[in-house]
Amino acid sequence: MTVEYSRNRRRILALFLPFLSSERIIRNSAGALDRTNMRPFALVEKSRGALILAALDRQAQEHGLHVAMSLADARARVPELLIFDHDEDADEQLLAKLAEACERYTPMVALHLPQSLILDVSGCVHLFGNERTLVQDIEDRFDGAGLSVQWALAGTVDAALALARFGLKEGAETQLPVGALDMNERTHKALERAGLYHIGDLASRARAPLAARFGAELVLKLERLLGQEDRPVNPKRKIAAIIVDRRFAEPMGHIDTALLCLHELFIEAAQMLEEREQGARRIKMQLFRCDGHIANLAIETGAPTREDKLFRRLLNERIDALNDPLDPGFGYDLVRLSVAATEPLSAKQTDISGERDKASDEAALLSQLSIRLGRQDVKRFEPANSYIPEHSLHARAALDYKGAVIWDQPKSGAPPVRPLFLFDPPQHIKVMAEVPDGPPRRFIWKHDTYNVTRAEGPERIASTWWRKRQGHLPGKAGLTRDYYRVEDSEGRRYWLFRYGLYGTEKAQPDWYIHGSFA
């Protein structure tokens, strides 16, 4: 049945895979199982201490077996039945891969576990000519992958899913059994006892009595099946701000041609971004191979950009960093570029002197290094709201940098307040001082003795009140710290602190070296 496409109404395509689990077993058997001469088999799982059938292959179903039947009853009916363990996670992973492959038809693809896919093809059908051509292409690809599929088109999600599940086409909603409502077994039996076997038996009845007798949920599901109520499609992937693609009648077999196509797509997307006064921060690319394989690429920039030269440089860097090189196989028939994240980017006046934009150069360098070394391996420091030195800054991925960072600056000509290098954790030292609460005069660190010629301090840093408790190790006890900047007889400078106030917090405070100045 062919339904002509309309741009003014919503079109939902549901795909139901009745033998997903069993056909996954056949696909993974690498030829060990053959559909033509194999014995019937089923997948089983434990339920209340007994083994029951969770999924069947086509032959087992033709022998009269059904899901939820006990294994003992199934073996009594079909003694030669083969048994495999049911793996729901493996089924979900296969369904997710199929959903990704269906993104060639529309970006609005959602999973409906355990055996269905939902495709919102509104506005996409014209790319394939008509709905029948689109569906035929899906059937051919699924059949080539060794998977059976039942499909249905409707104006709402629930109607399409129910029609596909029961092997009906659009317009046959009233012929659906009441089991299509997916209510509990008790409700289904109550409907059948009342003589209501099909959706058509319920469609003509007043909603209030139905809700009073069977619950408001039944009325809601009924109206969804009849197209009187709808619910949104929650796609597996978040829809990007901008999506551009190229489809090819003859697959491309060269990587360079595919990369050139991606560059042209970015230029097209950059024009859209310019109209919106935005720049790209995260770009995703998909290369759809004609055999169903999809190569996914992604690049992230340190600042919003519309510069095509930067995109090409980062794309080449991403290609070089791949563990598995791109393999066009029999060729790519669809290339798609999505701008997944954007930020405002207004046009600005360049420097009249012709000097390079240092901020842009820095962002480009960070982007390139992050692609080459890994996103989490290129970091930059940002100040944190804490007076405790080891908590006063944190490192985050350089690509997460949002704006200018303001650091405390020493006065002009003054020595640095904090050392460039901090020890983590602070290292214990032995200190000799003229008085217990005075500055250090000599300290022993790693079996070496250092004579202090100059000392400045103390800089007192109190512990945070919610961590103030007795203890002996920094970071685990909330004691007061008295910091000193010291210089030894050879001109080396260190940052020491006494841990605990003498006499009030601790009888004999410990000393630590926390860092060294350059």
Short mmCIF file of C-alpha atoms in Angstrom, two decimals:
data_model
loop_
_atom_site.label_atom_id
_atom_site.label_comp_id
_atom_site.label_asym_id
_atom_site.label_seq_id
_atom_site.Cartn_x
_atom_site.Cartn_y
_atom_site.Cartn_z
CA MET A 1 0.00 0.00 0.00
CA THR A 2 1.43 3.37 -1.03
CA VAL A 3 0.46 6.51 0.83
CA GLU A 4 1.32 9.77 -0.89
CA TYR A 5 3.61 12.05 1.04
CA SER A 6 2.28 15.31 2.47
CA ARG A 7 4.47 18.11 3.77
CA ASN A 8 1.72 19.35 6.07
CA ARG A 9 1.32 16.33 8.31
CA ARG A 10 3.48 14.28 10.57
CA ARG A 11 4.73 10.96 9.27
CA ILE A 12 6.00 8.31 11.66
CA LEU A 13 7.62 5.13 10.35
CA ALA A 14 7.82 2.23 12.81
CA LEU A 15 10.10 -0.75 12.23
CA PHE A 16 9.38 -3.96 14.15
CA LEU A 17 11.96 -6.76 14.16
CA PRO A 18 10.03 -9.92 15.17
CA PHE A 19 13.09 -12.19 15.18
CA LEU A 20 15.74 -9.74 16.41
CA SER A 21 17.21 -12.05 19.07
CA SER A 22 17.29 -15.23 16.96
CA GLU A 23 18.63 -13.46 13.87
CA ARG A 24 21.34 -11.88 16.00
CA ILE A 25 22.41 -15.40 16.98
CA ILE A 26 22.51 -16.42 13.30
CA ARG A 27 24.49 -13.28 12.35
CA ASN A 28 27.05 -13.88 15.10
CA SER A 29 27.46 -17.58 14.35
CA ALA A 30 29.70 -16.80 11.34
CA GLY A 31 28.00 -19.45 9.21
CA ALA A 32 27.79 -22.14 11.89
CA LEU A 33 24.00 -21.75 11.83
CA ASP A 34 22.27 -21.89 8.48
CA ARG A 35 18.66 -20.81 8.08
CA THR A 36 17.96 -23.43 5.46
CA ASN A 37 19.00 -26.64 7.23
CA MET A 38 19.28 -25.72 10.90
CA ARG A 39 17.07 -27.08 13.67
CA PRO A 40 14.54 -24.76 15.32
CA PHE A 41 15.96 -22.90 18.30
CA ALA A 42 14.87 -20.61 21.10
CA LEU A 43 16.48 -18.25 23.59
CA VAL A 44 15.67 -18.89 27.24
CA GLU A 45 15.86 -16.98 30.51
CA LYS A 46 15.10 -17.74 34.14
CA SER A 47 11.79 -16.66 35.61
CA ARG A 48 10.76 -17.62 39.15
CA GLY A 49 13.28 -20.44 39.20
CA ALA A 50 12.17 -21.98 35.89
CA LEU A 51 13.48 -21.62 32.35
CA ILE A 52 11.06 -20.01 29.91
CA LEU A 53 11.28 -19.07 26.23
CA ALA A 54 12.23 -15.41 25.83
CA ALA A 55 12.58 -15.37 22.02
CA LEU A 56 12.10 -17.75 19.10
CA ASP A 57 13.37 -18.22 15.59
CA ARG A 58 10.94 -18.51 12.68
CA GLN A 59 10.94 -22.34 12.62
CA ALA A 60 10.26 -22.62 16.34
CA GLN A 61 7.33 -20.26 15.95
CA GLU A 62 5.97 -22.32 13.04
CA HIS A 63 6.07 -25.39 15.33
CA GLY A 64 3.58 -23.67 17.63
CA LEU A 65 5.97 -22.47 20.33
CA HIS A 66 5.47 -19.06 21.86
CA VAL A 67 7.23 -16.63 24.17
CA ALA A 68 6.75 -17.26 27.93
CA MET A 69 6.26 -21.01 27.35
CA SER A 70 8.24 -23.17 29.76
CA LEU A 71 11.27 -24.95 28.33
CA ALA A 72 9.91 -28.31 29.50
CA ASP A 73 6.67 -27.83 27.52
CA ALA A 74 8.63 -26.61 24.48
CA ARG A 75 10.95 -29.64 24.55
CA ALA A 76 7.95 -31.95 24.88
CA ARG A 77 6.47 -30.46 21.72
CA VAL A 78 9.73 -30.01 19.76
CA PRO A 79 12.36 -32.49 21.08
CA GLU A 80 15.05 -31.32 18.63
CA LEU A 81 14.80 -27.69 19.85
CA LEU A 82 18.17 -25.93 20.25
CA ILE A 83 18.65 -23.62 23.22
CA PHE A 84 20.66 -20.39 23.64
CA ASP A 85 20.83 -17.94 26.52
CA HIS A 86 18.84 -14.76 26.03
CA ASP A 87 21.02 -11.62 26.15
CA GLU A 88 18.94 -8.43 26.38
CA ASP A 89 22.03 -6.21 26.38
CA ALA A 90 23.27 -7.71 23.12
CA ASP A 91 19.85 -7.16 21.56
CA GLU A 92 19.83 -3.54 22.68
CA GLN A 93 23.32 -2.97 21.28
CA LEU A 94 22.28 -4.38 17.91
CA LEU A 95 19.13 -2.26 17.92
CA ALA A 96 21.23 0.83 18.70
CA LYS A 97 23.50 0.08 15.74
CA LEU A 98 20.47 -0.28 13.51
CA ALA A 99 19.13 3.04 14.79
CA GLU A 100 22.42 4.69 13.87
CA ALA A 101 22.25 3.16 10.40
CA CYS A 102 18.69 4.51 9.99
CA GLU A 103 19.99 8.04 10.51
CA ARG A 104 20.65 8.04 6.76
CA TYR A 105 16.88 8.52 6.38
CA THR A 106 16.20 11.00 9.18
CA PRO A 107 18.04 12.34 12.26
CA MET A 108 14.90 11.69 14.32
CA VAL A 109 15.46 8.02 15.19
CA ALA A 110 14.45 6.55 18.55
CA LEU A 111 14.68 3.12 20.15
CA HIS A 112 11.54 1.40 21.35
CA LEU A 113 12.75 -1.60 23.31
CA PRO A 114 12.86 -4.46 22.97
CA GLN A 115 12.32 -4.87 19.21
CA SER A 116 11.29 -1.63 17.48
CA LEU A 117 12.63 1.57 15.96
CA ILE A 118 10.76 4.84 15.48
CA LEU A 119 11.65 7.14 12.57
CA ASP A 120 10.09 10.57 12.21
CA VAL A 121 10.32 10.95 8.42
CA SER A 122 8.30 14.17 8.23
CA GLY A 123 10.01 16.39 5.69
CA CYS A 124 12.48 13.66 4.65
CA VAL A 125 10.49 11.53 2.24
CA HIS A 126 11.04 13.81 -0.78
CA LEU A 127 14.76 12.95 -0.65
CA PHE A 128 13.83 9.41 -1.75
CA GLY A 129 10.95 10.22 -4.09
CA ASN A 130 8.03 8.85 -2.08
CA GLU A 131 7.30 6.81 1.01
CA ARG A 132 7.24 3.50 -0.81
CA THR A 133 10.73 4.11 -2.23
CA LEU A 134 12.06 4.97 1.22
CA VAL A 135 10.51 1.89 2.82
CA GLN A 136 11.74 -0.34 -0.01
CA ASP A 137 15.29 0.88 0.55
CA ILE A 138 14.98 0.07 4.28
CA GLU A 139 13.61 -3.40 3.53
CA ASP A 140 16.45 -4.12 1.10
CA ARG A 141 19.13 -3.03 3.57
CA PHE A 142 17.64 -5.01 6.47
CA ASP A 143 17.26 -8.08 4.28
CA GLY A 144 20.90 -7.73 3.19
CA ALA A 145 21.87 -7.66 6.87
CA GLY A 146 19.92 -10.88 7.50
CA LEU A 147 17.15 -9.21 9.52
CA SER A 148 13.38 -9.51 9.11
CA VAL A 149 11.40 -6.29 9.47
CA GLN A 150 7.74 -5.30 9.60
CA TRP A 151 6.95 -1.64 8.96
CA ALA A 152 4.02 0.71 9.20
CA LEU A 153 3.45 4.41 8.54
CA ALA A 154 1.03 6.49 10.59
CA GLY A 155 0.47 9.98 11.89
CA THR A 156 1.32 9.13 15.51
CA VAL A 157 4.02 7.11 17.25
CA ASP A 158 1.73 4.65 19.03
CA ALA A 159 -0.36 3.94 15.95
CA ALA A 160 2.71 3.23 13.80
CA LEU A 161 4.23 0.95 16.47
CA ALA A 162 1.05 -1.05 16.93
CA LEU A 163 0.43 -1.44 13.20
CA ALA A 164 4.01 -2.62 12.59
CA ARG A 165 3.91 -5.04 15.48
CA PHE A 166 0.71 -6.74 14.25
CA GLY A 167 1.65 -6.63 10.57
CA LEU A 168 -1.02 -4.10 9.50
CA LYS A 169 -0.77 -0.95 7.41
CA GLU A 170 -2.00 2.58 7.90
CA GLY A 171 -5.76 2.96 8.16
CA ALA A 172 -6.23 -0.42 9.84
CA GLU A 173 -6.05 0.87 13.41
CA THR A 174 -9.58 -0.30 14.22
CA GLN A 175 -8.61 -3.87 13.24
CA LEU A 176 -5.93 -4.04 15.91
CA PRO A 177 -6.60 -6.41 18.83
CA VAL A 178 -7.04 -4.90 22.27
CA GLY A 179 -3.60 -6.35 23.10
CA ALA A 180 -2.16 -3.44 21.09
CA LEU A 181 -3.03 -1.18 24.03
CA ASP A 182 -0.18 -2.80 26.03
CA MET A 183 -2.19 -2.82 29.23
CA ASN A 184 -1.73 -5.48 31.89
CA GLU A 185 -3.05 -8.99 31.34
CA ARG A 186 -5.89 -8.48 33.80
CA THR A 187 -7.24 -5.51 31.80
CA HIS A 188 -6.95 -7.39 28.52
CA LYS A 189 -8.97 -10.31 29.89
CA ALA A 190 -11.58 -7.92 31.30
CA LEU A 191 -11.98 -6.29 27.87
CA GLU A 192 -12.44 -9.67 26.17
CA ARG A 193 -14.98 -10.80 28.78
CA ALA A 194 -16.92 -7.62 27.98
CA GLY A 195 -16.94 -8.61 24.30
CA LEU A 196 -14.38 -5.99 23.28
CA TYR A 197 -11.82 -7.75 21.10
CA HIS A 198 -10.62 -5.03 18.72
CA ILE A 199 -9.76 -1.37 18.91
CA GLY A 200 -12.77 -0.67 16.70
CA ASP A 201 -15.02 -2.05 19.45
CA LEU A 202 -13.66 0.62 21.79
CA ALA A 203 -13.41 3.51 19.31
CA SER A 204 -17.18 4.14 19.15
CA ARG A 205 -17.74 4.01 22.90
CA ALA A 206 -17.87 7.01 25.21
CA ARG A 207 -14.57 7.69 26.91
CA ALA A 208 -15.92 8.46 30.40
CA PRO A 209 -17.42 4.98 31.04
CA LEU A 210 -14.26 3.33 29.68
CA ALA A 211 -12.09 5.42 32.02
CA ALA A 212 -14.35 4.67 34.98
CA ARG A 213 -14.23 0.91 34.36
CA PHE A 214 -10.72 0.33 32.99
CA GLY A 215 -8.77 3.42 34.02
CA ALA A 216 -7.71 6.70 32.40
CA GLU A 217 -4.53 5.08 31.05
CA LEU A 218 -6.57 2.90 28.70
CA VAL A 219 -8.38 5.92 27.27
CA LEU A 220 -5.09 7.75 26.71
CA LYS A 221 -3.54 4.78 24.89
CA LEU A 222 -6.71 4.29 22.86
CA GLU A 223 -6.67 7.89 21.64
CA ARG A 224 -2.99 7.57 20.77
CA LEU A 225 -3.68 4.47 18.68
CA LEU A 226 -6.53 6.26 16.90
CA GLY A 227 -4.38 9.31 16.14
CA GLN A 228 -6.39 11.61 18.41
CA GLU A 229 -3.48 12.08 20.83
CA ASP A 230 0.25 12.07 20.12
CA ARG A 231 3.56 11.99 21.94
CA PRO A 232 6.95 13.28 20.81
CA VAL A 233 9.78 11.19 19.41
CA ASN A 234 12.79 11.25 21.72
CA PRO A 235 15.66 10.65 19.31
CA LYS A 236 18.64 8.53 20.29
CA ARG A 237 20.94 11.47 19.49
CA LYS A 238 20.30 15.10 20.30
CA ILE A 239 19.34 16.98 17.15
CA ALA A 240 22.17 19.28 16.07
CA ALA A 241 21.69 23.01 15.51
CA ILE A 242 22.70 22.70 11.85
CA ILE A 243 22.73 19.57 9.67
CA VAL A 244 23.97 19.51 6.07
CA ASP A 245 24.60 16.45 3.91
CA ARG A 246 25.33 15.17 0.42
CA ARG A 247 23.80 12.07 -1.15
CA PHE A 248 25.43 10.32 -4.09
CA ALA A 249 23.84 8.12 -6.71
CA GLU A 250 27.23 6.46 -7.24
CA PRO A 251 29.23 5.73 -4.04
CA MET A 252 32.53 7.55 -3.53
CA GLY A 253 35.50 5.25 -3.22
CA HIS A 254 38.24 7.77 -2.35
CA ILE A 255 38.94 9.25 1.07
CA ASP A 256 40.24 12.53 -0.40
CA THR A 257 36.95 13.07 -2.21
CA ALA A 258 35.00 12.44 1.01
CA LEU A 259 37.19 14.91 2.93
CA LEU A 260 36.72 17.52 0.20
CA CYS A 261 32.97 16.98 0.50
CA LEU A 262 33.16 17.51 4.28
CA HIS A 263 35.06 20.75 3.70
CA GLU A 264 32.36 21.97 1.30
CA LEU A 265 29.66 21.03 3.81
CA PHE A 266 31.42 23.03 6.51
CA ILE A 267 31.55 26.09 4.25
CA GLU A 268 27.80 25.68 3.73
CA ALA A 269 27.22 25.35 7.48
CA ALA A 270 29.48 28.35 8.16
CA GLN A 271 27.23 30.52 5.99
CA MET A 272 24.24 29.50 8.10
CA LEU A 273 26.23 30.22 11.27
CA GLU A 274 27.16 33.66 9.97
CA GLU A 275 23.50 34.49 9.43
CA ARG A 276 22.83 33.53 13.04
CA GLU A 277 25.98 35.32 14.32
CA GLN A 278 27.20 32.04 15.80
CA GLY A 279 30.34 29.94 15.64
CA ALA A 280 30.84 26.19 15.83
CA ARG A 281 32.31 24.65 18.98
CA ARG A 282 31.63 20.95 18.30
CA ILE A 283 31.28 19.41 14.85
CA LYS A 284 30.24 15.83 14.13
CA MET A 285 30.64 14.06 10.80
CA GLN A 286 29.23 10.78 9.52
CA LEU A 287 30.35 8.87 6.45
CA PHE A 288 27.67 6.33 5.50
CA ARG A 289 29.03 3.41 3.56
CA CYS A 290 26.72 1.66 1.10
CA ASP A 291 27.11 -1.65 3.00
CA GLY A 292 25.70 -0.08 6.19
CA HIS A 293 28.94 0.77 8.00
CA ILE A 294 29.16 4.30 9.43
CA ALA A 295 32.41 6.18 10.13
CA ASN A 296 31.93 8.76 12.89
CA LEU A 297 34.29 11.72 13.24
CA ALA A 298 34.14 14.65 15.64
CA ILE A 299 36.23 17.73 16.29
CA GLU A 300 35.94 20.35 19.02
CA THR A 301 37.34 23.85 18.93
CA GLY A 302 38.75 25.97 21.73
CA ALA A 303 36.63 28.95 20.65
CA PRO A 304 33.63 29.45 18.35
CA THR A 305 34.74 29.53 14.73
CA ARG A 306 33.54 29.72 11.15
CA GLU A 307 37.03 29.55 9.63
CA ASP A 308 37.22 26.87 6.96
CA LYS A 309 41.03 26.71 7.03
CA LEU A 310 40.97 25.86 10.73
CA PHE A 311 38.31 23.22 10.10
CA ARG A 312 40.40 21.58 7.40
CA ARG A 313 43.50 21.57 9.61
CA LEU A 314 41.60 20.03 12.54
CA LEU A 315 39.92 17.49 10.27
CA ASN A 316 43.30 16.34 8.93
CA GLU A 317 44.57 16.12 12.50
CA ARG A 318 41.57 13.98 13.45
CA ILE A 319 42.13 11.66 10.49
CA ASP A 320 45.81 11.24 11.41
CA ALA A 321 44.88 10.47 15.04
CA LEU A 322 42.49 7.63 14.18
CA ASN A 323 43.46 4.21 15.50
CA ASP A 324 41.69 2.55 12.55
CA PRO A 325 42.17 4.37 9.23
CA LEU A 326 39.07 5.21 7.24
CA ASP A 327 38.11 2.41 4.87
CA PRO A 328 35.67 3.42 2.11
CA GLY A 329 35.03 -0.23 1.22
CA PHE A 330 32.47 -0.23 -1.58
CA GLY A 331 32.12 3.54 -1.24
CA TYR A 332 30.24 6.23 0.70
CA ASP A 333 26.79 7.14 -0.56
CA LEU A 334 25.97 9.72 2.11
CA VAL A 335 28.18 12.29 3.87
CA ARG A 336 26.70 14.35 6.72
CA LEU A 337 28.08 17.20 8.84
CA SER A 338 26.34 18.41 12.00
CA VAL A 339 27.16 21.44 14.12
CA ALA A 340 26.34 19.95 17.52
CA ALA A 341 27.29 22.94 19.69
CA THR A 342 27.46 26.64 18.92
CA GLU A 343 28.33 29.88 20.71
CA PRO A 344 27.74 33.52 19.78
CA LEU A 345 30.33 34.88 17.34
CA SER A 346 29.80 38.37 15.97
CA ALA A 347 31.88 39.93 13.23
CA LYS A 348 34.73 42.05 14.58
CA GLN A 349 37.24 44.53 13.20
CA THR A 350 40.68 43.08 12.60
CA ASP A 351 43.85 44.85 13.70
CA ILE A 352 44.74 47.56 11.19
CA SER A 353 48.43 46.85 11.77
CA GLY A 354 47.98 43.37 10.32
CA GLU A 355 49.12 41.59 13.48
CA ARG A 356 47.76 38.11 14.08
CA ASP A 357 44.89 37.51 16.49
CA LYS A 358 46.72 35.92 19.42
CA ALA A 359 43.52 34.67 21.06
CA SER A 360 42.43 32.90 17.87
CA ASP A 361 45.88 31.40 17.41
CA GLU A 362 45.83 30.11 20.98
CA ALA A 363 42.37 28.57 20.54
CA ALA A 364 43.45 26.90 17.29
CA LEU A 365 46.58 25.49 18.94
CA LEU A 366 44.59 24.10 21.88
CA SER A 367 42.09 22.53 19.48
CA GLN A 368 44.83 20.86 17.48
CA LEU A 369 46.67 19.57 20.56
CA SER A 370 43.44 18.25 22.07
CA ILE A 371 42.72 16.25 18.93
CA ARG A 372 46.26 14.91 18.73
CA LEU A 373 46.81 14.10 22.42
CA GLY A 374 43.25 13.60 23.67
CA ARG A 375 40.63 15.96 25.01
CA GLN A 376 41.32 15.27 28.68
CA ASP A 377 45.10 15.34 28.28
CA VAL A 378 45.33 19.05 27.41
CA LYS A 379 44.35 21.07 30.46
CA ARG A 380 44.56 24.59 31.77
CA PHE A 381 44.34 25.92 35.30
CA GLU A 382 41.54 28.08 36.63
CA PRO A 383 41.31 29.74 40.06
CA ALA A 384 38.93 28.24 42.59
CA ASN A 385 37.14 29.95 45.46
CA SER A 386 39.36 28.67 48.27
CA TYR A 387 42.21 30.05 50.38
CA ILE A 388 43.69 26.58 50.93
CA PRO A 389 46.63 26.53 48.45
CA GLU A 390 46.06 23.01 47.09
CA HIS A 391 42.36 23.81 46.62
CA SER A 392 42.79 27.29 45.16
CA LEU A 393 42.93 26.12 41.56
CA HIS A 394 41.74 23.23 39.47
CA ALA A 395 42.67 21.82 36.10
CA ARG A 396 40.04 21.28 33.45
CA ALA A 397 40.08 20.38 29.78
CA ALA A 398 41.37 23.31 27.76
CA LEU A 399 38.39 23.03 25.40
CA ASP A 400 36.04 23.73 28.33
CA TYR A 401 37.63 27.16 28.78
CA LYS A 402 34.86 29.75 28.65
CA GLY A 403 36.42 33.18 29.12
CA ALA A 404 39.16 35.32 30.60
CA VAL A 405 40.56 34.06 33.90
CA ILE A 406 41.52 36.68 36.49
CA TRP A 407 44.45 35.68 38.70
CA ASP A 408 45.71 37.59 41.72
CA GLN A 409 48.78 39.54 40.62
CA PRO A 410 51.64 40.64 42.93
CA LYS A 411 52.45 44.31 43.17
CA SER A 412 54.90 45.68 40.66
CA GLY A 413 58.45 44.71 41.63
CA ALA A 414 57.30 42.47 44.49
CA PRO A 415 58.38 38.81 44.65
CA PRO A 416 55.73 36.18 43.86
CA VAL A 417 53.37 35.38 46.71
CA ARG A 418 52.93 31.74 45.66
CA PRO A 419 55.56 29.36 44.28
CA LEU A 420 55.32 28.07 40.77
CA PHE A 421 55.65 24.43 41.91
CA LEU A 422 53.60 22.82 44.69
CA PHE A 423 54.28 19.43 46.22
CA ASP A 424 51.31 17.09 46.37
CA PRO A 425 51.09 16.17 49.15
CA PRO A 426 53.25 18.60 51.18
CA GLN A 427 56.45 16.91 52.36
CA HIS A 428 57.34 16.60 56.02
CA ILE A 429 60.52 18.35 57.22
CA LYS A 430 62.37 18.88 60.51
CA VAL A 431 62.74 22.52 61.50
CA MET A 432 64.86 24.31 64.07
CA ALA A 433 63.66 27.73 65.19
CA GLU A 434 64.74 30.22 67.86
CA VAL A 435 61.32 30.02 69.52
CA PRO A 436 58.59 27.39 68.93
CA ASP A 437 56.25 29.85 67.19
CA GLY A 438 59.00 31.76 65.35
CA PRO A 439 60.31 31.55 61.77
CA PRO A 440 62.55 28.61 60.77
CA ARG A 441 66.35 28.98 60.99
CA ARG A 442 67.35 25.59 59.67
CA PHE A 443 65.44 22.62 58.24
CA ILE A 444 66.23 19.06 57.19
CA TRP A 445 64.59 17.75 54.04
CA LYS A 446 65.42 14.38 52.45
CA HIS A 447 68.45 13.97 54.75
CA ASP A 448 69.93 17.33 53.60
CA THR A 449 70.29 20.35 55.85
CA TYR A 450 69.31 23.83 54.64
CA ASN A 451 70.41 26.98 56.48
CA VAL A 452 67.82 29.75 56.24
CA THR A 453 69.31 33.20 55.67
CA ARG A 454 66.05 35.07 55.04
CA ALA A 455 62.47 34.42 56.07
CA GLU A 456 59.25 36.32 55.45
CA GLY A 457 55.99 35.58 57.23
CA PRO A 458 53.94 34.23 58.70
CA GLU A 459 50.99 34.23 56.29
CA ARG A 460 48.26 32.62 58.35
CA ILE A 461 45.65 30.48 56.61
CA ALA A 462 42.88 29.11 58.78
CA SER A 463 41.19 25.82 57.98
CA THR A 464 37.67 25.68 56.64
CA TRP A 465 35.28 25.48 59.56
CA TRP A 466 33.45 22.39 58.27
CA ARG A 467 36.74 20.44 58.20
CA LYS A 468 38.13 21.72 61.50
CA ARG A 469 38.99 18.67 63.59
CA GLN A 470 42.05 17.29 65.27
CA GLY A 471 44.57 15.32 63.26
CA HIS A 472 48.12 15.19 62.02
CA LEU A 473 48.14 15.10 58.20
CA PRO A 474 47.48 18.04 55.87
CA GLY A 475 44.19 17.74 54.12
CA LYS A 476 42.79 15.42 56.80
CA ALA A 477 42.87 17.74 59.78
CA GLY A 478 41.54 21.25 60.09
CA LEU A 479 44.52 22.99 61.72
CA THR A 480 45.81 26.48 61.13
CA ARG A 481 48.80 26.94 58.82
CA ASP A 482 51.52 29.58 59.17
CA TYR A 483 53.37 29.94 55.85
CA TYR A 484 56.92 31.34 55.46
CA ARG A 485 58.83 32.24 52.32
CA VAL A 486 62.44 31.39 53.05
CA GLU A 487 65.79 31.60 51.26
CA ASP A 488 68.71 29.31 52.06
CA SER A 489 72.44 30.06 52.02
CA GLU A 490 72.69 29.07 48.34
CA GLY A 491 69.90 31.42 47.21
CA ARG A 492 67.19 28.81 46.78
CA ARG A 493 63.70 29.80 47.91
CA TYR A 494 61.07 27.57 49.45
CA TRP A 495 57.58 27.78 50.85
CA LEU A 496 57.26 26.23 54.32
CA PHE A 497 54.42 26.10 56.79
CA ARG A 498 53.92 25.20 60.43
CA TYR A 499 50.88 23.01 60.84
CA GLY A 500 48.93 23.95 63.96
CA LEU A 501 49.19 26.85 66.40
CA TYR A 502 51.79 26.25 69.09
CA GLY A 503 50.24 25.58 72.51
CA THR A 504 46.59 26.03 71.49
CA GLU A 505 46.05 23.59 68.61
CA LYS A 506 49.09 21.38 69.08
CA ALA A 507 51.85 20.96 71.66
CA GLN A 508 54.56 20.36 69.03
CA PRO A 509 53.40 21.54 65.58
CA ASP A 510 54.73 19.72 62.49
CA TRP A 511 56.47 21.47 59.61
CA TYR A 512 56.02 20.86 55.87
CA ILE A 513 57.53 22.13 52.66
CA HIS A 514 54.74 22.94 50.23
CA GLY A 515 56.60 24.28 47.20
CA SER A 516 59.69 25.86 45.70
CA PHE A 517 60.08 29.15 43.87
CA ALA A 518 61.69 29.20 40.45
#
